[in-house]
Coordinates of C-alpha atoms and ligand atoms in Angstrom, one line a residue:
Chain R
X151 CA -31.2 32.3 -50.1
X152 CA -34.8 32.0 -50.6
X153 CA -34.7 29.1 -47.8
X154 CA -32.9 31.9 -45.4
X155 CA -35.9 34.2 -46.0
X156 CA -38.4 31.7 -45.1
X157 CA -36.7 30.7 -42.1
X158 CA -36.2 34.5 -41.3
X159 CA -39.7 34.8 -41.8
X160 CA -40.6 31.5 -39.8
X161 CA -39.2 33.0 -36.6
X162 CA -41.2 36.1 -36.5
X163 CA -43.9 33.9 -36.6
X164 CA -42.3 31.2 -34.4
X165 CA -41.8 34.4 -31.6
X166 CA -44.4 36.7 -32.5
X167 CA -44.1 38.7 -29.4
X168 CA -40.3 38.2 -29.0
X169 CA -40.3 39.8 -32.2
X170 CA -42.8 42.9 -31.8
X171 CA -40.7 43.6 -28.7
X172 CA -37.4 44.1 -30.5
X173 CA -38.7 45.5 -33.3
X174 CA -40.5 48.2 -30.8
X175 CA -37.0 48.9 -29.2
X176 CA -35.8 49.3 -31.9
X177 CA -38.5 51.7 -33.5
X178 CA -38.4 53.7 -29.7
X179 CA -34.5 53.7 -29.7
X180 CA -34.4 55.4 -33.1
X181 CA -37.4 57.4 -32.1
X182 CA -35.5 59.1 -29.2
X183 CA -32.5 59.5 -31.3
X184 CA -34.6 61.0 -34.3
X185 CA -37.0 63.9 -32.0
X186 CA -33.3 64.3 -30.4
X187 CA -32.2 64.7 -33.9
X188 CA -35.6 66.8 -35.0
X189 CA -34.3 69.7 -32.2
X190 CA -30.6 69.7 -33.8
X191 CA -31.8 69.6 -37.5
X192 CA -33.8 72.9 -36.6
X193 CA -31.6 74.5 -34.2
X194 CA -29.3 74.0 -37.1
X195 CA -31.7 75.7 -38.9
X196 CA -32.0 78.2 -36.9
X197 CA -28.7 79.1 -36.6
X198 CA -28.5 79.1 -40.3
X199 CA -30.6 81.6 -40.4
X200 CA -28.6 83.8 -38.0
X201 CA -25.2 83.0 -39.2
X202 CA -26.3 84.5 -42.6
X203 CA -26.7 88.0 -40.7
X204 CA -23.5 87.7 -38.9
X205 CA -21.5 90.5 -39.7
X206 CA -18.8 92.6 -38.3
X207 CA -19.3 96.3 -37.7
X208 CA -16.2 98.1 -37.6
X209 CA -16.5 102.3 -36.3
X210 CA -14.4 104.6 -37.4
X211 CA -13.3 107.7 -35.0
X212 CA -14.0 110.9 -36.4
X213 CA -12.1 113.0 -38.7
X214 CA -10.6 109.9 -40.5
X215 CA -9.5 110.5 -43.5
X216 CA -11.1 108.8 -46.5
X217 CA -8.5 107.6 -48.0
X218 CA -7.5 106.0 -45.4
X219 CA -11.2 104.2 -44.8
X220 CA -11.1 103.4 -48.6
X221 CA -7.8 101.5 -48.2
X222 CA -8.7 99.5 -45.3
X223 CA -12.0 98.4 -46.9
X224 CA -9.2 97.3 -49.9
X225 CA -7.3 95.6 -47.7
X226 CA -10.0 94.1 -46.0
X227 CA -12.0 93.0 -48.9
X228 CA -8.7 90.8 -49.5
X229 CA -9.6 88.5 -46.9
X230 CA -10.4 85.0 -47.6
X231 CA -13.1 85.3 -45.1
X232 CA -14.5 88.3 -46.1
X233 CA -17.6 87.9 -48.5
X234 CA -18.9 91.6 -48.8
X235 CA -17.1 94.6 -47.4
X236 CA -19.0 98.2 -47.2
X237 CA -18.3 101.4 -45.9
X238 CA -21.4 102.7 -44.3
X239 CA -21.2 106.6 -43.8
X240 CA -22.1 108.9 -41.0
X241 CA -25.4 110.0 -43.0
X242 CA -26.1 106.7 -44.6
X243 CA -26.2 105.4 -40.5
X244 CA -28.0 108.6 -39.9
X245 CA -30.7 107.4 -42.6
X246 CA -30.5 103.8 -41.1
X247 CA -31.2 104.7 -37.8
X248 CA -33.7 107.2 -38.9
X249 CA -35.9 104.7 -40.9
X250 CA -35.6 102.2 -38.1
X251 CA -37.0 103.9 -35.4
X252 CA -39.7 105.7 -37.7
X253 CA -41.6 108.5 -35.4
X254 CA -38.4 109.2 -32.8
X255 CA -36.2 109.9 -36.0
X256 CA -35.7 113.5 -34.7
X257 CA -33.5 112.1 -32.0
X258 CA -30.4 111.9 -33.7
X259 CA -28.2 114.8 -34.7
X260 CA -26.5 114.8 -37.0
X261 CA -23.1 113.5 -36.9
X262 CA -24.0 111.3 -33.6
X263 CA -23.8 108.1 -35.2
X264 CA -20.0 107.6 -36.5
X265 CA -19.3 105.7 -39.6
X266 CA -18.5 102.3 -40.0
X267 CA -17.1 99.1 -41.8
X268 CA -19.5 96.8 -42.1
X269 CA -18.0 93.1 -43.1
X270 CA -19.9 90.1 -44.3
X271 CA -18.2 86.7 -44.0
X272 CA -18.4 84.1 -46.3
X273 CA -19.9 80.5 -44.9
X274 CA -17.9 78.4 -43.5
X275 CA -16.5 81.3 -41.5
X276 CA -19.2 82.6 -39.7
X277 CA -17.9 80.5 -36.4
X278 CA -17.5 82.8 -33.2
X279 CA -13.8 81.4 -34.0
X280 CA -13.2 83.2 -37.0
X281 CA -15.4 85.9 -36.4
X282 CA -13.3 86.7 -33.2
X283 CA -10.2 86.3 -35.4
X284 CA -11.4 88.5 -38.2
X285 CA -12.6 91.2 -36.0
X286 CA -8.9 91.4 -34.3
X287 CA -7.6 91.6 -38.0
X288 CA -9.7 94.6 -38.3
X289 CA -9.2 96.2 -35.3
X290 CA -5.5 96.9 -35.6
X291 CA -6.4 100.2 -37.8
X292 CA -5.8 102.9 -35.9
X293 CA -8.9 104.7 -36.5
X294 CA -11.0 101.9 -35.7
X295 CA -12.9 102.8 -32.1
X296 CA -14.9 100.4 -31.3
X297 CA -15.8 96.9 -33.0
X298 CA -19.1 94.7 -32.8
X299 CA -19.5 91.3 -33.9
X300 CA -22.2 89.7 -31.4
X301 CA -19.9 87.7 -29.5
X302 CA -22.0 87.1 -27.1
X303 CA -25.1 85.4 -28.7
X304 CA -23.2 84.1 -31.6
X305 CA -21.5 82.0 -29.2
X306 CA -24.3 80.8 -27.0
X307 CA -25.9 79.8 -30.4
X308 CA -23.0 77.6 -31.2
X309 CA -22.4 76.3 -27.7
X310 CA -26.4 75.4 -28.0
X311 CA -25.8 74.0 -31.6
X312 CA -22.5 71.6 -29.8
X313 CA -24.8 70.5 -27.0
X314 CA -27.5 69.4 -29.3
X315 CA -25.5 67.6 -31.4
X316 CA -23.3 66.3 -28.9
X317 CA -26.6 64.9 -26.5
X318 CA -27.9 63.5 -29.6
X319 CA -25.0 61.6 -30.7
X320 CA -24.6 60.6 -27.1
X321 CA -28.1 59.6 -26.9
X322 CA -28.2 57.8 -30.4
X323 CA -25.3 56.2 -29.7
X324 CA -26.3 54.5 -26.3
X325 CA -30.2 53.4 -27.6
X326 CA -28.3 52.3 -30.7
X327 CA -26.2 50.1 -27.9
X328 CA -29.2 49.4 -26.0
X329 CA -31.0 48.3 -29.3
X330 CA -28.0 45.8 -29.9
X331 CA -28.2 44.2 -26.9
X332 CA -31.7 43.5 -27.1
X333 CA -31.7 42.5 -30.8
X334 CA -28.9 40.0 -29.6
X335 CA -30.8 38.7 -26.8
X336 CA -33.4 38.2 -28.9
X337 CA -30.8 36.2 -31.6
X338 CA -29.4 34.1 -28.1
X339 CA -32.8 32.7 -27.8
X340 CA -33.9 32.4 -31.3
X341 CA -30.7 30.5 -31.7
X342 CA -31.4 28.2 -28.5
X343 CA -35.1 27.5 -29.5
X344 CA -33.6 26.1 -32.5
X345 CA -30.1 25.1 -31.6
X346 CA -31.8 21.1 -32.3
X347 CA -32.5 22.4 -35.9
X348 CA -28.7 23.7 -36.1
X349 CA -27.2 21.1 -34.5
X350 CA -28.2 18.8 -37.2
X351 CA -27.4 21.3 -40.2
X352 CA -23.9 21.3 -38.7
X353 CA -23.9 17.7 -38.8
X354 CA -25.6 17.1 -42.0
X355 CA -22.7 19.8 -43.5
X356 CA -25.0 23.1 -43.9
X357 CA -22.2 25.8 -44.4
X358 CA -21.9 28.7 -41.4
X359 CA -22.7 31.4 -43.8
X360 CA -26.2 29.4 -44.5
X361 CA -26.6 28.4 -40.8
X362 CA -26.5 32.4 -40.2
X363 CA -28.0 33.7 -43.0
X364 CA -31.7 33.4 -41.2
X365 CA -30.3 35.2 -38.3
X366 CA -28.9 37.9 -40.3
X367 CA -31.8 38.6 -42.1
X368 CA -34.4 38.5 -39.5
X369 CA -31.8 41.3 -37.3
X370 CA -32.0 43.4 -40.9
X371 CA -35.4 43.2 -41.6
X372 CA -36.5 43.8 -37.8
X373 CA -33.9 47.0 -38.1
X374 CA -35.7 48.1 -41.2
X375 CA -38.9 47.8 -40.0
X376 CA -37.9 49.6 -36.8
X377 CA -36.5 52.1 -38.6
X378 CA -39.6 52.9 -40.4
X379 CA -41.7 52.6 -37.0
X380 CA -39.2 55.2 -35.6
X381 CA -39.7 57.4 -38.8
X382 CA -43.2 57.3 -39.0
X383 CA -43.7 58.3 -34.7
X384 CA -40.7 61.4 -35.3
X385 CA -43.2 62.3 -38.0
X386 CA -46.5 62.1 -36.1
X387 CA -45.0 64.3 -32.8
X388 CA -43.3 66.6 -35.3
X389 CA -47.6 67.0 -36.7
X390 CA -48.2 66.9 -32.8
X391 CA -45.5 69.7 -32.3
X392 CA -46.5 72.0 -35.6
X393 CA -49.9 72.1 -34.1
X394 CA -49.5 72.8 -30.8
X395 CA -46.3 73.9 -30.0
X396 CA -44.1 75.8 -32.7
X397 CA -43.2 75.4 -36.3
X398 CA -40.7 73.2 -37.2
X399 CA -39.3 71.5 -39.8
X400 CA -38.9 67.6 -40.8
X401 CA -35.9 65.5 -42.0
X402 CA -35.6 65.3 -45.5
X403 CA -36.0 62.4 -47.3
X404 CA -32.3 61.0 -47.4
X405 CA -31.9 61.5 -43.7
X406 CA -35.5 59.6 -43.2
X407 CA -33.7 56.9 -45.7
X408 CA -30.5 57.2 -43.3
X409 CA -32.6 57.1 -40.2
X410 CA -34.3 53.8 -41.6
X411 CA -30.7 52.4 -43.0
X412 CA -29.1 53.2 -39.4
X413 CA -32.0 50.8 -37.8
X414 CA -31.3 48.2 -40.3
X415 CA -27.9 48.5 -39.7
X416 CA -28.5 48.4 -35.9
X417 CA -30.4 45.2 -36.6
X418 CA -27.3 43.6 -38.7
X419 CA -25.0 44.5 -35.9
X420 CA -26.9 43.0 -33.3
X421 CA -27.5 39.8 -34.7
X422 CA -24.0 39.4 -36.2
X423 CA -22.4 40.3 -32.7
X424 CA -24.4 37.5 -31.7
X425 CA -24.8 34.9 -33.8
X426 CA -21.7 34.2 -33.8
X427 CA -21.2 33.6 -30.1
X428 CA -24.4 31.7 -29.7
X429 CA -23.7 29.4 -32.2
X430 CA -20.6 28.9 -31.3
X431 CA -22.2 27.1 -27.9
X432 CA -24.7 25.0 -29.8
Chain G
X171 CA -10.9 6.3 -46.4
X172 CA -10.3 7.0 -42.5
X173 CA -7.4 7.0 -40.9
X174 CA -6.1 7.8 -37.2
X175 CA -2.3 7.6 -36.7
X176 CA -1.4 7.7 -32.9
X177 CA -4.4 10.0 -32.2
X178 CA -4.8 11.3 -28.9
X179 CA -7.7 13.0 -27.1
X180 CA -7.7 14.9 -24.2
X181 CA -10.5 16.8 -22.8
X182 CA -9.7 20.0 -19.9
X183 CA -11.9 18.1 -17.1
X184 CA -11.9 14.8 -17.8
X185 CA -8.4 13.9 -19.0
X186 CA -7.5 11.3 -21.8
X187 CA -9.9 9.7 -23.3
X188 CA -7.8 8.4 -26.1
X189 CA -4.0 7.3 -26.0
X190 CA -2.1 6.6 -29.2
X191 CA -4.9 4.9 -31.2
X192 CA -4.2 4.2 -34.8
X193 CA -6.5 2.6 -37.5
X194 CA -7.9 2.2 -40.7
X195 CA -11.2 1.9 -42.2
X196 CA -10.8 1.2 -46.0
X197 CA -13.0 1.9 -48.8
X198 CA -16.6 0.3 -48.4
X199 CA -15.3 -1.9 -45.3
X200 CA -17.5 -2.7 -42.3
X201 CA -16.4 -2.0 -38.4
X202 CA -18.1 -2.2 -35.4
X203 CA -16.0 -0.3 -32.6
X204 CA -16.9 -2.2 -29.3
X205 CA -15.6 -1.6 -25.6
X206 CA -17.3 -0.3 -22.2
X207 CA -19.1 2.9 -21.7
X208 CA -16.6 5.6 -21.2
X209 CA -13.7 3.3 -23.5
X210 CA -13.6 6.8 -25.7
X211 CA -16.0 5.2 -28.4
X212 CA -18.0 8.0 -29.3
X213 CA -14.5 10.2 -29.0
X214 CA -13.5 8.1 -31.8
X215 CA -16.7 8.7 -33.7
X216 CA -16.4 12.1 -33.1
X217 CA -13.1 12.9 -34.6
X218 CA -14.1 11.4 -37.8
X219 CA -16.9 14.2 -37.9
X220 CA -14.2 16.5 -36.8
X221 CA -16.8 17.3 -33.9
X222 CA -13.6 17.3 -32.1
X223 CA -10.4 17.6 -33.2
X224 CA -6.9 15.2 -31.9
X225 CA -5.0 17.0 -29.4
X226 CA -1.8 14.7 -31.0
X227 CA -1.8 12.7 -33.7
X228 CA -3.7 12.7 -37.3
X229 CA -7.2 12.3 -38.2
X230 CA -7.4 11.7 -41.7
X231 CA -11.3 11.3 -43.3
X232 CA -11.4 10.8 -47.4
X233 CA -8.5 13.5 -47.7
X234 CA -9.7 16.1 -45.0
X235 CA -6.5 15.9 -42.6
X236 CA -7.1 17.3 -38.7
X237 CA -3.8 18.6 -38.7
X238 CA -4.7 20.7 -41.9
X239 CA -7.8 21.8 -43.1
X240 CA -9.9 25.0 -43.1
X241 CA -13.2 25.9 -41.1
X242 CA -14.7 25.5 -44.8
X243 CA -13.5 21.8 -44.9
X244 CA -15.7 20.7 -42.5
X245 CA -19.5 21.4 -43.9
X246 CA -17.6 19.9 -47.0
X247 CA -16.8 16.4 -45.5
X248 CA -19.8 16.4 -43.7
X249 CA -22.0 15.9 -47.0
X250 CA -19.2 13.0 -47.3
X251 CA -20.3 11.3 -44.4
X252 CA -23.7 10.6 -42.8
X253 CA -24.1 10.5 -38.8
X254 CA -26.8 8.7 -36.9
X255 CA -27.1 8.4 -32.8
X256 CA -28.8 6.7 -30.4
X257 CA -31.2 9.1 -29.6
X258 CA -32.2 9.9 -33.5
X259 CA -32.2 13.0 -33.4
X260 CA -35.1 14.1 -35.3
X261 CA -36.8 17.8 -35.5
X262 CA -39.8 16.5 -33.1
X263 CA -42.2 19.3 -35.1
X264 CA -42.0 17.8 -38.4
X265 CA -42.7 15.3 -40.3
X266 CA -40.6 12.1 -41.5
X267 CA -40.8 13.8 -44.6
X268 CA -39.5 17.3 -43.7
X269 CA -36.9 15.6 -41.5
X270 CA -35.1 13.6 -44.2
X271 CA -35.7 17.1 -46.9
X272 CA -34.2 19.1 -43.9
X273 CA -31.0 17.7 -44.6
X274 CA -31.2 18.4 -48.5
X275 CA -32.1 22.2 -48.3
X276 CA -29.7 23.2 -46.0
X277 CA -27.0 21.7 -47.9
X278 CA -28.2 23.4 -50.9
X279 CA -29.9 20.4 -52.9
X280 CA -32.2 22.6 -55.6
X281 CA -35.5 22.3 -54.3
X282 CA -37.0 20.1 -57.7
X283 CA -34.6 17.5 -56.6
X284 CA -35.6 17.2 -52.7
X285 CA -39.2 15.3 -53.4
X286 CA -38.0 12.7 -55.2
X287 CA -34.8 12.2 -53.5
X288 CA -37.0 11.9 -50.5
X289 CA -39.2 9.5 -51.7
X290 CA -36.2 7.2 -53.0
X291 CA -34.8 7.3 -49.2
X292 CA -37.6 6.5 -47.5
X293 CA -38.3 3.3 -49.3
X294 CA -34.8 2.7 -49.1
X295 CA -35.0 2.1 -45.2
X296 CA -38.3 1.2 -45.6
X297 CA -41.0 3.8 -44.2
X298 CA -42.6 5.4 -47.8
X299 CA -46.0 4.5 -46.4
X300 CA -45.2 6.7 -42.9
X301 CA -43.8 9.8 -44.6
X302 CA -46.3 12.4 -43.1
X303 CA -46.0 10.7 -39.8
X304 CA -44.8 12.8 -37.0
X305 CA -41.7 11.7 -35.1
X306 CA -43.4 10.9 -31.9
X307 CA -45.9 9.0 -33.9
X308 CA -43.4 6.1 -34.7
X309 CA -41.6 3.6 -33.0
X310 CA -38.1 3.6 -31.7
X311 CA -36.9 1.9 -34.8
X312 CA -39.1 3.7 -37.0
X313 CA -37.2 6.7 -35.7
X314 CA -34.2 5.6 -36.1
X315 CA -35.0 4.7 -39.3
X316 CA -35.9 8.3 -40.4
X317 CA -32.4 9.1 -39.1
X318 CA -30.7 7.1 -41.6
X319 CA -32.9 8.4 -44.2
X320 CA -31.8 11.7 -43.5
X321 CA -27.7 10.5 -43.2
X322 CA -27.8 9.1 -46.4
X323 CA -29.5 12.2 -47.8
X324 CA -26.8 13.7 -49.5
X325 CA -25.2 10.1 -50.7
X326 CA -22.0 9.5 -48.0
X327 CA -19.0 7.4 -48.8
X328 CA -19.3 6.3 -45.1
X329 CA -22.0 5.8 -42.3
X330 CA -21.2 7.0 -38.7
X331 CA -23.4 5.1 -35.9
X332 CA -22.7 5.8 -32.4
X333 CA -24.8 3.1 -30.6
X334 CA -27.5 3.4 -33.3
X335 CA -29.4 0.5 -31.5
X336 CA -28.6 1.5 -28.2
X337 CA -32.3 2.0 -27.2
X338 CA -34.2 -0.4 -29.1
X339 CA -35.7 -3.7 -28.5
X340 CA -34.0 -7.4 -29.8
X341 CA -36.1 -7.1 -32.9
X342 CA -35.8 -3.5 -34.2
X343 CA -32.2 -4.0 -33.3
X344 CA -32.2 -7.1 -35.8
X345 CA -34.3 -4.5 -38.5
X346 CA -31.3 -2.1 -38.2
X347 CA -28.6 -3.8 -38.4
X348 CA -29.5 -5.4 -41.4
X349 CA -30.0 -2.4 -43.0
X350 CA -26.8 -1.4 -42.0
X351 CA -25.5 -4.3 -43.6
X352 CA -27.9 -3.7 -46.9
X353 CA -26.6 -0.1 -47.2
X354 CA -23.0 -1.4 -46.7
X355 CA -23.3 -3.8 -49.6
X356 CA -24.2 -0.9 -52.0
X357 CA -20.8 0.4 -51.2
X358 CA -21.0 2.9 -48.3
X359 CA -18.3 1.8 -45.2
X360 CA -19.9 1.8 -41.8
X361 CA -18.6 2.6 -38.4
X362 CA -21.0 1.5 -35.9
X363 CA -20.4 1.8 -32.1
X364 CA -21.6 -0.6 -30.0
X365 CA -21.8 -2.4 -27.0
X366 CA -24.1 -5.1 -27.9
X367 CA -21.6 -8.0 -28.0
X368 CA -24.4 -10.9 -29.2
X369 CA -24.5 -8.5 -32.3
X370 CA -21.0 -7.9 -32.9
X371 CA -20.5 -11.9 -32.2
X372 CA -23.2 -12.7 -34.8
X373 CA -22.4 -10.5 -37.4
X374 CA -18.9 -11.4 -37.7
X375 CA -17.6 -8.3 -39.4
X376 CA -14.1 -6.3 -38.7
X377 CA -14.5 -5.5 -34.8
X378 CA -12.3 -2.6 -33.2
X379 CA -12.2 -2.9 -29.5
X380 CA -11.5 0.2 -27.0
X381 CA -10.6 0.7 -23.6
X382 CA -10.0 3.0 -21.8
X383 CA -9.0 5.5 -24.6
X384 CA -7.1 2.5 -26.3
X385 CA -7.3 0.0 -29.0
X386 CA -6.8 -3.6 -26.8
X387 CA -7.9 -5.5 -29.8
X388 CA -8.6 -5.3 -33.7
X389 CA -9.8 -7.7 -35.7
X390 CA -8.0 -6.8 -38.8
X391 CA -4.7 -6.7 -37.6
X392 CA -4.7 -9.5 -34.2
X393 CA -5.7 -12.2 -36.6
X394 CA -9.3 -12.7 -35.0
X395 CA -7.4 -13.4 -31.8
X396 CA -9.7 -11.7 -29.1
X397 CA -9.4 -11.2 -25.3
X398 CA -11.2 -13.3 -23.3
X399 CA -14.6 -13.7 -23.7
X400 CA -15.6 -13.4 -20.0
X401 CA -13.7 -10.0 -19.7
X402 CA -16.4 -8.8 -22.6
X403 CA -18.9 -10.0 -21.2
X404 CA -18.3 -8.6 -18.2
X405 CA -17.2 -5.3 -19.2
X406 CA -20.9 -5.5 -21.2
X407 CA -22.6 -4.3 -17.6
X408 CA -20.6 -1.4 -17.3
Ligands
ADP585 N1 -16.9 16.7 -24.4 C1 -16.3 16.1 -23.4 N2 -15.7 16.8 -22.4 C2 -15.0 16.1 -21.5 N3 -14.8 14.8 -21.4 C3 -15.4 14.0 -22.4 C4 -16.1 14.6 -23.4 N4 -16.5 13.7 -24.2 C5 -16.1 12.5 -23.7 N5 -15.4 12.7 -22.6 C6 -14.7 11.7 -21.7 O1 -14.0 10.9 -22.6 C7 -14.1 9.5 -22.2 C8 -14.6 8.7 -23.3 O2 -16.0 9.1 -23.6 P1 -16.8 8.5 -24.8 O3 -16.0 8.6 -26.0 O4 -18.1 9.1 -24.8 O5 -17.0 7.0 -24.4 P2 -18.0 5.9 -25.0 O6 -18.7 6.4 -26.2 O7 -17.1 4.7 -25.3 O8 -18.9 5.5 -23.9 C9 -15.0 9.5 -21.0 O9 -14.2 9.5 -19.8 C10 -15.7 10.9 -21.0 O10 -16.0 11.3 -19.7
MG586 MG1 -20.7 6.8 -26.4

């Protein structure tokens, strides 16, 4: 083993540049990926933010009785979805609408603003899906007049959430491809320089796990260290961006730990996809 | 022990280049294999290796069978058997030294061990005073000498040498051979292909002789009758 790490070792010295290079590509592969990342971690965010006001207002048409009002909020308050229910009156949305617009308060009579059920969904269902689903629950009382859940933005949100993450797994995955290929090129010709040196470990009966153990480990440790290269440039333009652009928020330290495990892992990958085919033709 | 029962070798492009060949080398024996260039010597050589594999018959080398074994079997019989060529086959950036260690460390010899071990093998073929010599630095049968070193690294039951004198001179020819013949009296068996026929004439040990991917004469089991000698000699210029 410790002979596998000094050979591993020997070939980032043997092909200094060779080596830089891939262990850039790397680095810029997982760099793309992670800004790409950086936007979906605070659109996430974002939307975390948003989904925690989601709510569905229900109206009620006037002259409903309370009773009946009380028993739908029962029935509603039922739901597995449903994380707070409450009946907002006509003067409580009088006072409402009253505080919010401070000095044009006068404009609302009273009795113009009709009472409502105001329902607060539990995470996990605050998806336009269910939020669709839940308001059609509610709207079968017959006093319900109108209902209100945001459709509209809560769904553009989500559809921006999808293409994020989408674009960045599709990105990711294609440098992480990209990265591969070079990491394995790299491997090919590491493996030709030396294929004299293998030829006689074969021959002298070195085992094929010991014969591609230096290959392994240099494709980990050039991961690794891309991986950290990749980390530390998301890190500097996320400093670039907070100054100059908006605020926004870093990966936390176990995706930083994924992010450098995934380019180590990258690394692995390419040089066992390639190893083995180059060596097979020494 | 090595042992071919009615091997044959064919390769895609080229066709046969062994037909039914059958032989044995016994414990500790000595055999040169002797024929024209392209008789399916180095074929031979080969299989014992397992470098190549039969496409009929059995190759059978101290218990590893080629119609049985695993991918494992092979690194295993390898440290069994130690394999010189004609061209050396040294690492050209290291020393004599590092060449014959080479061979310990990748087969796992703890490194306290390689030093000494080294230093034994290279006064054992006879270049302790040269050991921080580069390759490129010695002669031909200095080289080849390094090479041997490094075969018997790992302490084979038999020596594989596919025209090991092929490119040196009358008198470094001489120097190997006999140290063929020195390393054979401490027990090792040696296969050595050749085509130097004054050699094989002079040295009168067991002599297999292939043509044209067959065995047309061997020593062991013909008596010591051999073909004629003008057809060797001949056949020497091919
Ligand atoms: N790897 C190979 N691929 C195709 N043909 C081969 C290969 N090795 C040897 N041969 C053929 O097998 C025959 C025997 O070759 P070889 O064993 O090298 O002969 P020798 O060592 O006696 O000169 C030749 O005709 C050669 O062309
Ligand atoms: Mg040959």
């Amino acid at each position: 083993m410790r002979l596998a790490i000094r050979e591993a070792l020997l070939a980032f010295r043997r092909a200094p540049m060779l080596s830089a290079l891939s262990v850039t590509t790397i680095a810029f592969s997982l760099f793309a990926f992670g800004l790409f990342g950086l936007v979906a971690l605070n659109i996430r965010n974002a939307l975390q933010r948003v989904e925690d006001r989601v709510e569905i207002r229900a109206f009620i048409a006037d002259g409903t009785g309370s009773e009946a009002t009380a028993a739908a909020v029962g029935d509603i308050s039922a739901f597995p979805e449903a994380a707070s229910v409450r009946l907002v009156s006509q003067d409580q949305a009088l006072q409402r609408a009253r505080r919010e617009l401070g000095e044009f308060s006068d404009v609302f009579e009273e009795g113009i603003l009709p009472a409502s059920i105001e329902v607060q969904l539990k995470p996990g269902f605050r998806d336009p899906g269910t939020v669709k689903a839940v308001a059609k629950r509610i709207e079968v009382y017959d006093f319900i007049d109108d209902i209100r859940f945001g459709e509209e933005w809560v769904e553009k949100l989500h559809r921006l959430r999808n293409i994020a993450t989408l674009a960045g797994l599709a990105l990711g995955l294609t440098f992480a491809i990209v990265a591969i290929i070079i990491i394995g090129s790299t491997i090919r010709m590491a493996v030709l320089a030396r294929s004299r040196e293998i030829a006689i470990m074969r021959l002298v009966g070195a085992t094929n796990g010991f014969i591609r153990a230096p290959f392994l480990i240099e494709g980990f440790l050039k991961g690794t260290l891309g991986g950290v290269m990749a980390l530390v440039l998301a890190w500097v333009a996320l400093t670039v961006i907070n100054r100059f652009v908006v605020q926004a928020e870093f990966f936390e330290a176990w995706m930083g730990a994924v992010g450098v495990l995934a380019g180590a892992c990258i690394g692995l990958a390419g040089s066992a996809l390639s190893v083995g085919r180059h060596l097979g033709r020494v | 022990m090595i042992r071919f029962s009615h091997v044959h070798k064919t390769f895609a492009r080229t066709g046969a280049a062994l037909q039914d060949v059958s032989f044995q080398v016994n414990k500790g024996e000595f055999v040169f294999i002797t024929g024209p260039s392209g008789a399916g010597k180095s074929t031979i050589l080969k299989l014992c290796f397992f470098e190549e594999q039969p496409s009929k018959g059995e190759v059978k080398v101290y218990g590893t069978s080629s119609s049985a074994f695993r991918p494992t079997d092979i690194p295993k019989l390898r440290r069994r058997l130690g394999v010189v060529f004609q061209d050396f086959r040294l690492l050209e950036d290291r020393n004599v030294e590092a060449n014959v260690a080479f061979a310990l460390e990748v087969t796992g010899t703890p490194p306290s061990q390689v030093s000494p071990r080294v230093a034994r093998l290279l006064t054992q073929v006879g270049l302790a005073s040269k050991s921080t010599a580069l390759p490129r630095e010695l002669s031909g049968g200095e080289q080849q000498r390094v090479a041997i070193a490094r075969a018997l690294a790992n302490d084979p039951v038999a020596l594989i040498a596919d025209e090991p004198t092929g490119n040196l001179d009358e008198r470094a020819t001489r120097g190997i051979f006999q140290l063929f013949r020195d390393i054979n009296a401490s027990g090792t068996a040696v296969m050595m292909a050749t085509h130097d026929l004054d050699l094989v004439r002079r040295a009168g040990c067991r002599t297999i002789e292939v043509n044209r991917g067959q065995v047309v004469f061997d020593s062991a089991s013909d008596g010591g009758f051999r073909p004629s000698g003008e057809v060797l000699a001949v056949e020497d210029e091919a």
